[in-house]
Amino acid sequence: MQRFANPGQFLRLAAVVQPWAAGVGAVATAVGLYFALFLSPADYQQGDTVRIMYVHVPAAWMALSIYLGLAVAAALSLVWKHPLADVAARAMAPIGAAFTALCLITGSLWGQPMWGTWWVWDARLTSVLVLFFLYLGHIALANAFDDADRGARAAAVLALVGVVNLPIIKFSVDWWNTLHQPASVMRLGGPTIHGAMLAPLLLMWAAYMGYFVVVLITRMRTELAERRLRALQLNAEQATRMTASAVEAG
Amino acid sequence: MSAVVALIGRDLRLALRTPGDSATVVAFFVIAVALFPFGVGPEPQLLARIASGVIWVTALLACLLSLDRLFALDFEDGSLDLILLAACPVELTVLAKCAAHWLIAGLPLVITSPLLALVLNLPFDAWPTLLGALALGTPILSLIGAVGAALVLGARRGGVLLPLLVLPLYIPTLILGVAAVEAAASGLSATPHLLLLGALLAFAVPVTAVAGAAALRQAAE
Amino acid sequence: MADFLAMGGYAAFVWSAYGVTALVLAGLGLATVLSARRARAALHEAEQQIQGRRRTSRAQARAQR
C-alpha cells in the first residue's frame, strides 16, 4: 500500500517553501556575487584568484552536507520505511554529484595559477574525488533495477555504508598523504579567513542552499508524479485484466 | 554455528568441483602483474619501487573479478532463498559466504604473492610484511565486496556496476596495505600500518555483516 | 572595467571557474525543469485517459441496460 502513501502534506509544504527558497537564493546570488567580485579584497598572496574560493568552498560544503542528507534519507527509508525518504534520496544524489564535480573543477582552476598544476594528489582533493565516486555509484545503483523501490533500497544501504566509510577514507587519505608529502605545494586554509572574505563565502553558500532546495523540491515532485503514473498504469492493467476474466466467466 | 560450517563446507566443495574458478583468479593476478614491466620498463630499481603498489592494486582487481560469483549463482538457482530461510542469522550467513570466498579467491592470491614479489624485485626484507598485509587485507576485500555483490543482485549490468560501487570503498585497505609493504621495504617498522589494517578488518566484520544482510534480505524479497 | 575583467591577470581562471559553476548549475536546473514538465504531461495524459475510459464504460453499461 506504500506506493499510494499520500504525499499531499509534502506537496503543500513544498508549495510554500519553494518560492521562499527561490527568492532567498536569488537575492543571495546577486548580493553574494557583488561581494565576491567587487567588494572583497584581492588576497595579498593569491591576488584575484582568491575569488575562485567563493564558488569553490561553498560547493565543497554542499558536496559533503548533501551526502550526509543522503545518509539521513537512507536511514529514514530503511529503518522507518518512510516513502518520501526514497524520493528525496533519489532527487538529492544528482545535485550532490553536481556540486562535487564543481568543487573539483573550480579547485583545479584555482590550483593551476596557485600551485602551477591542475591536479595535486593532496589529501583534500583526493577525498573529494572519492566522494564524487561514491555519488556516481549511488546514482548508478539507484537506477539499475527494473523495480524502482528495490533500487532505492539498495542505494540506501550503499549510502549508509558510504557514510560509515567516509571518515575512514578521509583518515586513510590523510595518512597516505603524510607518507608521500607532495613536493613544494602551498597549503590551503592556513591563514585565518578575514571577515571581508567570510561574508561572500556565507552569501554564496546561502545562494547554493536556495538553489538546492528549489531543485530538490522540483525533482521530488517529478519523482512523485512518475510514481503516481506507474501506479495508475498498474491499476489500469489490473482493471482490464479483471474485466477480461469477468467477461470470460460471464 | 554448525550452519556456518556447513555453508562454508558447501561453498568449498562447490569450488573444488570447479577448480577453474580459483585458478582463473590467480592467473589474472599473475598475468596482470606481468604486464607492468612491459608498461614501465624492466629496470629492477623501478620495479622494486612500484612492486608493492602493483601487487596490491592487481590483487584488488583480481578479488573484484571473483565477486560476482559470491551470491549471483545462488541467487539464480534459488538456493539463496533456502539459505536465508535457514535458522542461521543472515548476518552470520554473510560472514560464512565471505569466509568461503576468501578461502577460494583471497588465500590463493596471498600464496601466489611471493612469486610476484620475486619477479618484481621487491626487497626480501619486505616479503613477510607483504604476506601479512595481504593476509589481513584480502579478507577486508571479500567483506566489502560481499556487500556490493549483494546490492547488485538482480540489477541490470550488475557486473559492470559492482566495481563502481566497491572500488572507492577499497581505497583505505589499499593505502594501508601498500604503506605497510613500503615501510618494510625502506627498512622502517611496518607495525603501525599492520595494526591499522587489523583494526580495519575488525571494524569491517560487523559493519559489512549488517549491511550485507540488509542487502541480501532486499534481494530475496 | 577592463581592470575588473582582467582579474589581476588571472581572468582565464577566475572567469572560467564562475562560468563553469553557472553552466553546471543551469544545466542541472534545465534538466530538472524539462523532466518535471515531461512527467507532469505524461501523468495528465494518463489521468485523462482513465477518466475517458471510465466515461465510455459507464455509457456502455447504460446502453446495455
Coordinates of C-alpha atoms in Angstrom, one line a residue:
Chain A
M1 CA 0.0 0.0 0.0
Q2 CA 3.0 2.3 0.4
R3 CA 3.0 3.0 -3.2
F4 CA -0.2 5.0 -2.6
A5 CA 1.1 6.8 0.6
N6 CA -0.4 10.2 0.3
P7 CA 2.3 12.8 -0.3
G8 CA -0.2 15.6 -0.1
Q9 CA 1.3 17.1 3.1
F10 CA 4.7 17.3 1.5
L11 CA 3.3 18.9 -1.7
R12 CA 1.5 21.5 0.3
L13 CA 4.7 22.3 2.4
A14 CA 6.8 22.3 -0.8
A15 CA 4.5 24.8 -2.5
V16 CA 5.0 27.2 0.5
V17 CA 8.8 26.6 0.8
Q18 CA 9.8 26.7 -2.8
P19 CA 9.1 30.4 -3.7
W20 CA 10.8 31.5 -0.5
A21 CA 13.9 29.4 -1.2
A22 CA 13.9 30.7 -4.8
G23 CA 13.7 34.3 -3.5
V24 CA 16.4 33.9 -0.8
G25 CA 18.6 32.1 -3.3
A26 CA 18.2 34.8 -6.0
V27 CA 18.9 37.6 -3.5
A28 CA 21.9 35.8 -2.0
T29 CA 23.3 35.1 -5.5
A30 CA 23.1 38.7 -6.5
V31 CA 24.5 40.1 -3.3
G32 CA 27.0 37.3 -3.0
L33 CA 28.4 37.8 -6.5
Y34 CA 28.6 41.5 -5.8
F35 CA 30.6 40.8 -2.6
A36 CA 32.7 38.1 -4.2
L37 CA 33.6 40.0 -7.4
F38 CA 33.7 43.7 -6.3
L39 CA 33.7 44.3 -2.5
S40 CA 36.0 41.6 -1.2
P41 CA 39.7 42.5 -1.4
A42 CA 42.2 40.6 -3.6
D43 CA 44.4 38.4 -1.4
Y44 CA 47.9 39.8 -0.8
Q45 CA 49.4 36.4 -1.8
Q46 CA 47.0 34.9 -4.2
G47 CA 45.8 38.1 -5.9
D48 CA 42.4 37.9 -7.6
T49 CA 42.4 34.1 -7.9
V50 CA 41.2 34.1 -4.3
R51 CA 37.8 35.0 -5.8
I52 CA 37.6 31.4 -7.0
M53 CA 37.2 30.5 -3.4
Y54 CA 33.7 31.9 -3.2
V55 CA 32.4 29.4 -5.7
H56 CA 34.7 26.6 -4.7
V57 CA 34.5 26.3 -0.9
P58 CA 30.7 26.6 -0.6
A59 CA 30.5 23.9 -3.3
A60 CA 32.6 21.7 -1.1
W61 CA 30.3 22.3 1.9
M62 CA 27.3 21.4 -0.3
A63 CA 29.0 18.2 -1.6
L64 CA 29.6 17.0 2.0
S65 CA 26.3 18.1 3.5
I66 CA 24.2 16.7 0.7
Y67 CA 26.0 13.3 1.2
L68 CA 25.0 13.5 4.9
G69 CA 21.5 14.3 3.8
L70 CA 21.5 11.3 1.6
A71 CA 22.6 9.1 4.5
V72 CA 19.8 10.6 6.7
A73 CA 17.3 9.9 4.0
A74 CA 18.7 6.3 3.6
A75 CA 18.2 5.7 7.4
L76 CA 14.7 7.1 7.3
S77 CA 14.0 4.8 4.3
L78 CA 15.5 1.6 5.8
V79 CA 14.5 1.9 9.4
W80 CA 11.2 3.8 9.3
K81 CA 10.3 2.9 5.7
H82 CA 9.2 6.5 5.1
P83 CA 8.0 6.6 1.5
L84 CA 9.2 10.2 0.9
A85 CA 12.8 9.3 2.0
D86 CA 13.5 7.3 -1.1
V87 CA 12.1 10.1 -3.3
A88 CA 14.3 12.6 -1.5
A89 CA 17.4 10.5 -1.8
R90 CA 16.9 9.9 -5.5
A91 CA 16.4 13.6 -6.0
M92 CA 19.3 14.6 -3.9
A93 CA 22.1 12.4 -5.4
P94 CA 22.5 14.2 -8.8
I95 CA 22.5 17.6 -7.1
G96 CA 25.2 16.4 -4.7
A97 CA 27.2 14.9 -7.6
A98 CA 27.0 18.3 -9.5
F99 CA 28.3 20.2 -6.5
T100 CA 31.1 17.7 -6.0
A101 CA 32.1 18.0 -9.7
L102 CA 32.0 21.8 -9.4
C103 CA 34.2 21.6 -6.3
L104 CA 36.8 19.5 -8.2
I105 CA 36.7 21.7 -11.4
T106 CA 36.9 25.0 -9.7
G107 CA 39.6 23.6 -7.3
S108 CA 41.6 22.6 -10.4
L109 CA 41.1 26.1 -11.9
W110 CA 42.4 27.5 -8.6
G111 CA 45.3 25.1 -8.4
Q112 CA 46.7 25.8 -11.8
P113 CA 47.7 29.5 -11.2
M114 CA 48.5 28.9 -7.5
W115 CA 50.3 25.6 -7.5
G116 CA 51.3 25.5 -11.1
T117 CA 49.4 22.3 -11.7
W118 CA 45.9 21.3 -12.5
W119 CA 45.8 18.5 -10.1
V120 CA 47.7 17.6 -6.9
W121 CA 47.1 14.3 -5.0
D122 CA 46.5 16.4 -1.9
A123 CA 44.6 14.8 0.9
R124 CA 41.6 17.1 0.5
L125 CA 41.4 16.8 -3.3
T126 CA 41.7 13.1 -3.2
S127 CA 39.0 12.7 -0.5
V128 CA 36.6 14.9 -2.6
L129 CA 37.4 12.8 -5.7
V130 CA 36.4 9.6 -3.7
L131 CA 33.2 11.4 -2.6
F132 CA 32.4 12.0 -6.3
F133 CA 32.9 8.3 -7.0
L134 CA 30.6 7.4 -4.1
Y135 CA 27.9 9.7 -5.6
L136 CA 28.3 8.1 -9.0
G137 CA 27.9 4.6 -7.5
H138 CA 24.8 5.7 -5.7
I139 CA 23.2 7.2 -8.8
A140 CA 24.1 4.1 -10.9
L141 CA 22.8 1.6 -8.3
A142 CA 19.5 3.5 -7.7
N143 CA 18.8 3.4 -11.5
A144 CA 20.0 -0.2 -12.1
F145 CA 16.8 -2.1 -11.2
D146 CA 13.5 -2.5 -13.1
D147 CA 11.8 -2.2 -9.8
A148 CA 12.3 1.4 -8.6
D149 CA 11.7 0.5 -5.0
R150 CA 14.4 -2.2 -5.0
G151 CA 16.8 0.3 -6.5
A152 CA 16.0 2.9 -3.9
R153 CA 16.5 0.5 -1.0
A154 CA 19.8 -0.9 -2.4
A155 CA 21.0 2.7 -2.9
A156 CA 20.0 3.5 0.7
V157 CA 22.2 0.6 2.0
L158 CA 25.1 1.9 -0.1
A159 CA 24.6 5.4 1.2
L160 CA 24.9 4.2 4.8
V161 CA 27.9 2.1 4.0
G162 CA 29.4 5.1 2.3
V163 CA 28.8 7.4 5.1
V164 CA 30.4 5.0 7.6
N165 CA 33.4 4.7 5.2
L166 CA 33.7 8.5 4.7
P167 CA 35.7 9.2 7.9
I168 CA 37.8 6.1 7.3
I169 CA 38.6 7.2 3.7
K170 CA 39.4 10.7 4.9
F171 CA 41.7 9.3 7.6
S172 CA 43.5 6.8 5.3
V173 CA 44.0 9.5 2.7
D174 CA 45.5 11.9 5.3
W175 CA 47.7 9.0 6.4
W176 CA 48.8 8.3 2.9
N177 CA 49.4 12.0 2.2
T178 CA 51.7 12.4 5.2
L179 CA 53.7 9.4 4.0
H180 CA 54.0 11.0 0.5
Q181 CA 54.4 14.7 1.2
P182 CA 53.7 16.3 -2.2
A183 CA 56.7 18.5 -3.2
S184 CA 56.5 22.2 -2.6
V185 CA 52.8 22.8 -2.6
M186 CA 51.3 25.8 -0.9
R187 CA 48.9 24.6 1.7
L188 CA 45.4 26.0 1.7
G189 CA 43.4 27.0 4.6
G190 CA 46.4 28.1 6.6
P191 CA 45.7 31.7 7.4
T192 CA 42.5 32.5 9.3
I193 CA 39.9 33.9 7.0
H194 CA 39.3 37.6 7.0
G195 CA 35.8 39.0 7.7
A196 CA 35.7 40.6 4.3
M197 CA 36.1 37.1 2.8
L198 CA 33.7 35.4 5.1
A199 CA 30.7 37.4 4.1
P200 CA 30.8 36.4 0.4
L201 CA 31.5 32.8 1.4
L202 CA 28.4 32.7 3.5
L203 CA 26.3 34.5 0.9
M204 CA 27.4 32.2 -1.8
W205 CA 26.6 29.2 0.4
A206 CA 23.1 30.7 1.0
A207 CA 22.7 31.0 -2.7
Y208 CA 23.7 27.4 -3.2
M209 CA 21.3 26.3 -0.5
G210 CA 18.5 28.2 -2.1
Y211 CA 19.3 26.6 -5.4
F212 CA 19.5 23.2 -3.7
V213 CA 16.1 23.5 -2.0
V214 CA 14.3 24.7 -5.2
V215 CA 15.8 22.0 -7.4
L216 CA 15.3 19.3 -4.8
I217 CA 11.6 20.1 -4.4
T218 CA 11.1 20.1 -8.2
R219 CA 12.9 16.8 -8.6
M220 CA 10.9 15.3 -5.7
R221 CA 7.6 16.5 -7.4
T222 CA 8.7 14.9 -10.6
E223 CA 9.6 11.7 -8.9
L224 CA 6.2 11.6 -7.2
A225 CA 4.4 12.3 -10.5
E226 CA 6.3 9.4 -12.1
R227 CA 5.4 7.1 -9.2
R228 CA 1.8 8.1 -9.5
L229 CA 1.9 7.4 -13.2
R230 CA 3.3 3.9 -12.6
A231 CA 0.6 3.2 -10.0
L232 CA -2.1 4.4 -12.4
Q233 CA -0.7 2.2 -15.2
L234 CA -0.6 -0.8 -12.9
N235 CA -4.2 -0.2 -11.8
A236 CA -5.4 0.2 -15.4
E237 CA -3.7 -3.0 -16.3
Q238 CA -5.3 -4.9 -13.4
A239 CA -8.7 -3.4 -14.2
T240 CA -8.6 -4.6 -17.8
R241 CA -7.4 -8.0 -16.7
M242 CA -10.3 -8.2 -14.2
T243 CA -12.9 -7.2 -16.8
A244 CA -11.4 -9.7 -19.2
S245 CA -11.7 -12.5 -16.7
A246 CA -15.2 -11.3 -15.8
V247 CA -16.2 -11.5 -19.4
E248 CA -14.7 -15.0 -19.7
A249 CA -16.5 -16.1 -16.6
G250 CA -19.8 -14.4 -17.6
Chain B
M1 CA 27.5 -22.4 14.3
S2 CA 27.1 -25.7 12.5
A3 CA 25.1 -23.9 9.9
V4 CA 28.0 -21.6 9.3
V5 CA 30.4 -24.5 9.0
A6 CA 28.0 -26.4 6.7
L7 CA 27.7 -23.3 4.5
I8 CA 31.4 -22.8 4.2
G9 CA 31.9 -26.5 3.5
R10 CA 29.2 -26.4 0.8
D11 CA 30.9 -23.4 -1.0
L12 CA 34.3 -25.0 -0.7
R13 CA 33.0 -28.3 -2.2
L14 CA 31.3 -26.4 -5.0
A15 CA 34.6 -24.6 -5.6
L16 CA 36.6 -27.8 -5.5
R17 CA 34.4 -29.3 -8.2
T18 CA 35.2 -26.4 -10.5
P19 CA 38.8 -25.6 -9.6
G20 CA 39.0 -23.4 -12.7
D21 CA 37.5 -20.5 -10.7
S22 CA 40.3 -20.2 -8.2
A23 CA 42.8 -20.8 -11.0
T24 CA 41.4 -18.1 -13.1
V25 CA 41.7 -15.5 -10.3
V26 CA 45.3 -16.5 -9.7
A27 CA 46.1 -16.5 -13.5
F28 CA 44.6 -13.0 -13.8
F29 CA 46.7 -11.9 -10.8
V30 CA 49.9 -13.2 -12.3
I31 CA 49.3 -12.1 -15.9
A32 CA 48.2 -8.6 -14.9
V33 CA 51.3 -8.1 -12.7
A34 CA 53.5 -9.4 -15.6
L35 CA 52.1 -6.7 -17.8
F36 CA 53.6 -3.9 -15.7
P37 CA 57.3 -4.4 -16.7
F38 CA 56.1 -4.1 -20.3
G39 CA 54.4 -0.8 -19.4
V40 CA 57.0 0.9 -17.3
G41 CA 60.2 -0.8 -18.5
P42 CA 62.3 -3.6 -17.0
E43 CA 64.8 -1.7 -14.7
P44 CA 65.0 -3.6 -11.4
Q45 CA 65.1 -0.5 -9.3
L46 CA 61.9 1.0 -10.8
L47 CA 60.1 -2.4 -10.5
A48 CA 61.2 -2.7 -6.8
R49 CA 59.9 0.8 -6.2
I50 CA 56.4 0.1 -7.6
A51 CA 56.2 -3.6 -6.6
S52 CA 54.0 -3.2 -3.5
G53 CA 51.6 -0.9 -5.3
V54 CA 51.4 -3.1 -8.4
I55 CA 50.8 -6.3 -6.4
W56 CA 48.1 -4.6 -4.2
V57 CA 46.2 -2.9 -7.0
T58 CA 46.2 -6.2 -9.0
A59 CA 45.1 -8.2 -6.0
L60 CA 42.2 -5.7 -5.6
L61 CA 41.2 -6.2 -9.2
A62 CA 41.6 -10.0 -9.1
C63 CA 39.4 -10.1 -6.0
L64 CA 36.8 -7.9 -7.8
L65 CA 36.8 -10.4 -10.7
S66 CA 35.6 -13.2 -8.5
L67 CA 33.0 -11.2 -6.5
D68 CA 30.1 -11.6 -8.9
R69 CA 30.0 -15.3 -8.2
L70 CA 29.7 -14.7 -4.5
F71 CA 25.9 -14.6 -4.4
A72 CA 24.9 -14.5 -8.0
L73 CA 24.9 -18.3 -8.7
D74 CA 22.9 -19.0 -5.5
F75 CA 20.5 -16.2 -6.4
E76 CA 19.9 -17.5 -9.9
D77 CA 19.3 -21.1 -9.0
G78 CA 17.2 -20.2 -6.0
S79 CA 19.4 -21.7 -3.3
L80 CA 19.9 -18.3 -1.8
D81 CA 16.2 -18.2 -0.7
L82 CA 16.7 -21.6 1.1
I83 CA 19.9 -20.4 2.7
L84 CA 18.2 -17.3 4.0
L85 CA 15.3 -19.4 5.3
A86 CA 17.7 -21.5 7.5
A87 CA 17.8 -20.9 11.2
C88 CA 21.1 -19.2 10.9
P89 CA 21.0 -15.3 11.3
V90 CA 21.5 -13.7 7.9
E91 CA 24.5 -11.7 9.3
L92 CA 26.3 -15.0 10.0
T93 CA 25.4 -16.3 6.6
V94 CA 27.1 -13.2 5.0
L95 CA 30.2 -13.8 7.1
A96 CA 30.2 -17.5 6.2
K97 CA 30.0 -16.7 2.5
C98 CA 32.8 -14.2 2.9
A99 CA 35.0 -16.7 4.7
A100 CA 34.4 -19.2 1.9
H101 CA 35.1 -16.5 -0.8
W102 CA 38.3 -15.6 0.9
L103 CA 39.4 -19.3 1.1
I104 CA 38.6 -19.7 -2.6
A105 CA 39.8 -16.4 -4.1
G106 CA 41.8 -14.5 -1.4
L107 CA 44.0 -17.1 0.0
P108 CA 45.4 -18.2 -3.4
L109 CA 46.3 -14.6 -4.0
V110 CA 48.2 -14.4 -0.7
I111 CA 50.0 -17.7 -1.6
T112 CA 51.0 -16.5 -5.1
S113 CA 52.2 -13.1 -4.0
P114 CA 55.8 -14.1 -3.1
L115 CA 56.3 -15.3 -6.7
L116 CA 55.2 -11.9 -8.0
A117 CA 57.4 -10.1 -5.3
L118 CA 60.3 -12.2 -6.7
V119 CA 59.7 -11.2 -10.4
L120 CA 59.2 -7.5 -9.4
N121 CA 62.4 -7.5 -7.4
L122 CA 60.8 -6.5 -4.1
P123 CA 63.4 -6.3 -1.3
F124 CA 63.5 -9.6 0.5
D125 CA 63.0 -7.9 3.9
A126 CA 59.5 -6.8 2.8
W127 CA 58.3 -10.3 1.9
P128 CA 56.9 -11.2 5.4
T129 CA 55.1 -7.9 5.6
L130 CA 53.7 -8.3 2.1
L131 CA 52.3 -11.7 3.1
G132 CA 51.0 -10.4 6.5
A133 CA 49.4 -7.3 4.9
L134 CA 47.7 -9.4 2.2
A135 CA 46.5 -11.9 4.8
L136 CA 44.9 -9.1 6.8
G137 CA 43.8 -7.1 3.8
T138 CA 42.2 -9.6 1.4
P139 CA 39.5 -10.6 4.0
I140 CA 38.5 -6.9 4.1
L141 CA 38.2 -7.0 0.3
S142 CA 36.0 -10.1 0.5
L143 CA 33.8 -8.5 3.2
I144 CA 33.3 -5.1 1.4
G145 CA 32.9 -6.9 -1.9
A146 CA 30.2 -9.1 -0.4
V147 CA 28.1 -6.0 0.4
G148 CA 28.5 -4.8 -3.2
A149 CA 27.7 -8.2 -4.6
A150 CA 24.6 -8.5 -2.5
L151 CA 23.5 -5.0 -3.6
V152 CA 23.7 -5.6 -7.3
L153 CA 21.7 -8.9 -7.2
G154 CA 19.0 -8.7 -9.8
A155 CA 20.4 -5.4 -11.2
R156 CA 20.8 -4.7 -14.9
R157 CA 24.5 -4.9 -15.8
G158 CA 25.4 -5.8 -12.3
G159 CA 28.8 -7.0 -13.3
V160 CA 29.8 -3.5 -14.6
L161 CA 28.1 -1.8 -11.7
L162 CA 30.0 -3.7 -9.0
P163 CA 33.4 -2.2 -9.5
L164 CA 31.9 1.3 -9.4
L165 CA 30.4 0.6 -6.0
V166 CA 33.2 -1.4 -4.4
L167 CA 36.5 0.2 -5.7
P168 CA 36.1 3.6 -3.8
L169 CA 35.5 1.6 -0.6
Y170 CA 38.7 -0.4 -1.2
I171 CA 40.9 2.7 -1.0
P172 CA 41.6 2.6 2.7
T173 CA 42.7 -1.1 2.5
L174 CA 44.9 -0.3 -0.5
I175 CA 46.5 2.7 1.2
L176 CA 47.3 0.8 4.5
G177 CA 48.4 -2.3 2.7
V178 CA 50.8 -0.6 0.4
A179 CA 52.1 1.6 3.2
A180 CA 52.9 -1.4 5.3
V181 CA 55.0 -3.0 2.5
E182 CA 56.7 0.2 1.6
A183 CA 57.7 0.8 5.2
A184 CA 59.2 -2.6 5.4
A185 CA 60.9 -2.2 2.1
S186 CA 62.6 1.0 3.2
G187 CA 63.7 -0.6 6.5
L188 CA 61.1 1.1 8.7
S189 CA 58.7 -0.6 11.1
A190 CA 55.5 -1.8 9.4
T191 CA 53.8 -2.5 12.7
P192 CA 51.6 0.7 12.8
H193 CA 50.3 0.1 9.3
L194 CA 49.6 -3.6 10.0
L195 CA 47.8 -2.7 13.3
L196 CA 45.6 -0.2 11.4
L197 CA 44.9 -2.8 8.8
G198 CA 43.9 -5.2 11.6
A199 CA 41.7 -2.5 13.1
L200 CA 40.0 -2.0 9.7
L201 CA 39.4 -5.7 9.5
A202 CA 37.9 -5.8 13.0
F203 CA 35.7 -2.9 12.1
A204 CA 34.7 -4.3 8.7
V205 CA 33.4 -7.6 10.1
P206 CA 30.3 -6.3 12.0
V207 CA 29.6 -3.4 9.6
T208 CA 29.7 -5.5 6.4
A209 CA 27.8 -8.3 8.1
V210 CA 24.9 -6.0 8.9
A211 CA 24.9 -4.1 5.6
G212 CA 25.3 -7.3 3.6
A213 CA 22.4 -8.9 5.5
A214 CA 20.2 -5.9 4.8
A215 CA 21.1 -6.1 1.1
L216 CA 20.5 -9.8 0.9
R217 CA 17.1 -9.6 2.5
Q218 CA 16.1 -7.0 0.0
A219 CA 17.3 -9.1 -2.9
A220 CA 15.4 -12.1 -1.7
E221 CA 12.1 -10.2 -1.2
Chain C
M1 CA 36.1 47.9 -16.2
A2 CA 38.9 46.4 -18.2
D3 CA 40.8 46.2 -15.0
F4 CA 38.0 44.3 -13.3
L5 CA 37.7 41.9 -16.2
A6 CA 41.4 41.2 -16.2
M7 CA 41.2 40.0 -12.6
G8 CA 44.8 40.9 -12.0
G9 CA 46.0 38.7 -14.9
Y10 CA 44.1 35.7 -13.7
A11 CA 41.0 36.4 -15.8
A12 CA 41.0 33.0 -17.6
F13 CA 40.9 31.1 -14.3
V14 CA 38.6 33.3 -12.3
W15 CA 36.0 33.7 -15.1
S16 CA 36.1 30.1 -16.2
A17 CA 35.5 29.0 -12.6
Y18 CA 32.5 31.2 -12.3
G19 CA 31.4 30.2 -15.8
V20 CA 31.6 26.5 -15.2
T21 CA 29.7 26.9 -11.9
A22 CA 26.9 28.8 -13.8
L23 CA 26.9 26.4 -16.6
V24 CA 26.7 23.2 -14.5
L25 CA 24.0 24.6 -12.1
A26 CA 22.0 26.0 -15.1
G27 CA 22.3 22.7 -16.9
L28 CA 21.1 20.7 -13.9
G29 CA 18.3 23.2 -13.4
L30 CA 17.2 22.9 -17.0
A31 CA 17.3 19.1 -17.0
T32 CA 15.2 19.2 -13.8
V33 CA 12.6 21.5 -15.3
L34 CA 12.4 19.6 -18.5
S35 CA 11.9 16.2 -16.8
A36 CA 9.3 17.8 -14.5
R37 CA 7.4 19.1 -17.4
R38 CA 7.6 15.7 -19.2
A39 CA 6.4 13.8 -16.1
R40 CA 3.5 16.2 -15.5
A41 CA 2.4 15.9 -19.1
A42 CA 2.5 12.1 -19.0
L43 CA 0.6 12.0 -15.7
H44 CA -2.0 14.4 -17.1
E45 CA -2.5 12.3 -20.2
A46 CA -2.8 9.1 -18.2
E47 CA -5.4 10.6 -15.9
Q48 CA -7.4 11.9 -18.8
Q49 CA -7.3 8.5 -20.5
I50 CA -8.5 6.8 -17.3
Q51 CA -11.4 9.3 -16.9
G52 CA -12.3 8.9 -20.6
R53 CA -12.3 5.1 -20.2
R54 CA -14.5 5.3 -17.1
R55 CA -16.9 7.6 -19.0
T56 CA -17.2 5.2 -22.0
S57 CA -17.6 2.1 -19.9
R58 CA -20.3 3.8 -17.9
A59 CA -22.0 4.8 -21.1
Q60 CA -21.7 1.3 -22.4
A61 CA -23.3 0.0 -19.2
R62 CA -26.1 2.4 -19.5
A63 CA -26.7 1.4 -23.2
Q64 CA -26.8 -2.3 -22.2
R65 CA -29.4 -1.6 -19.6

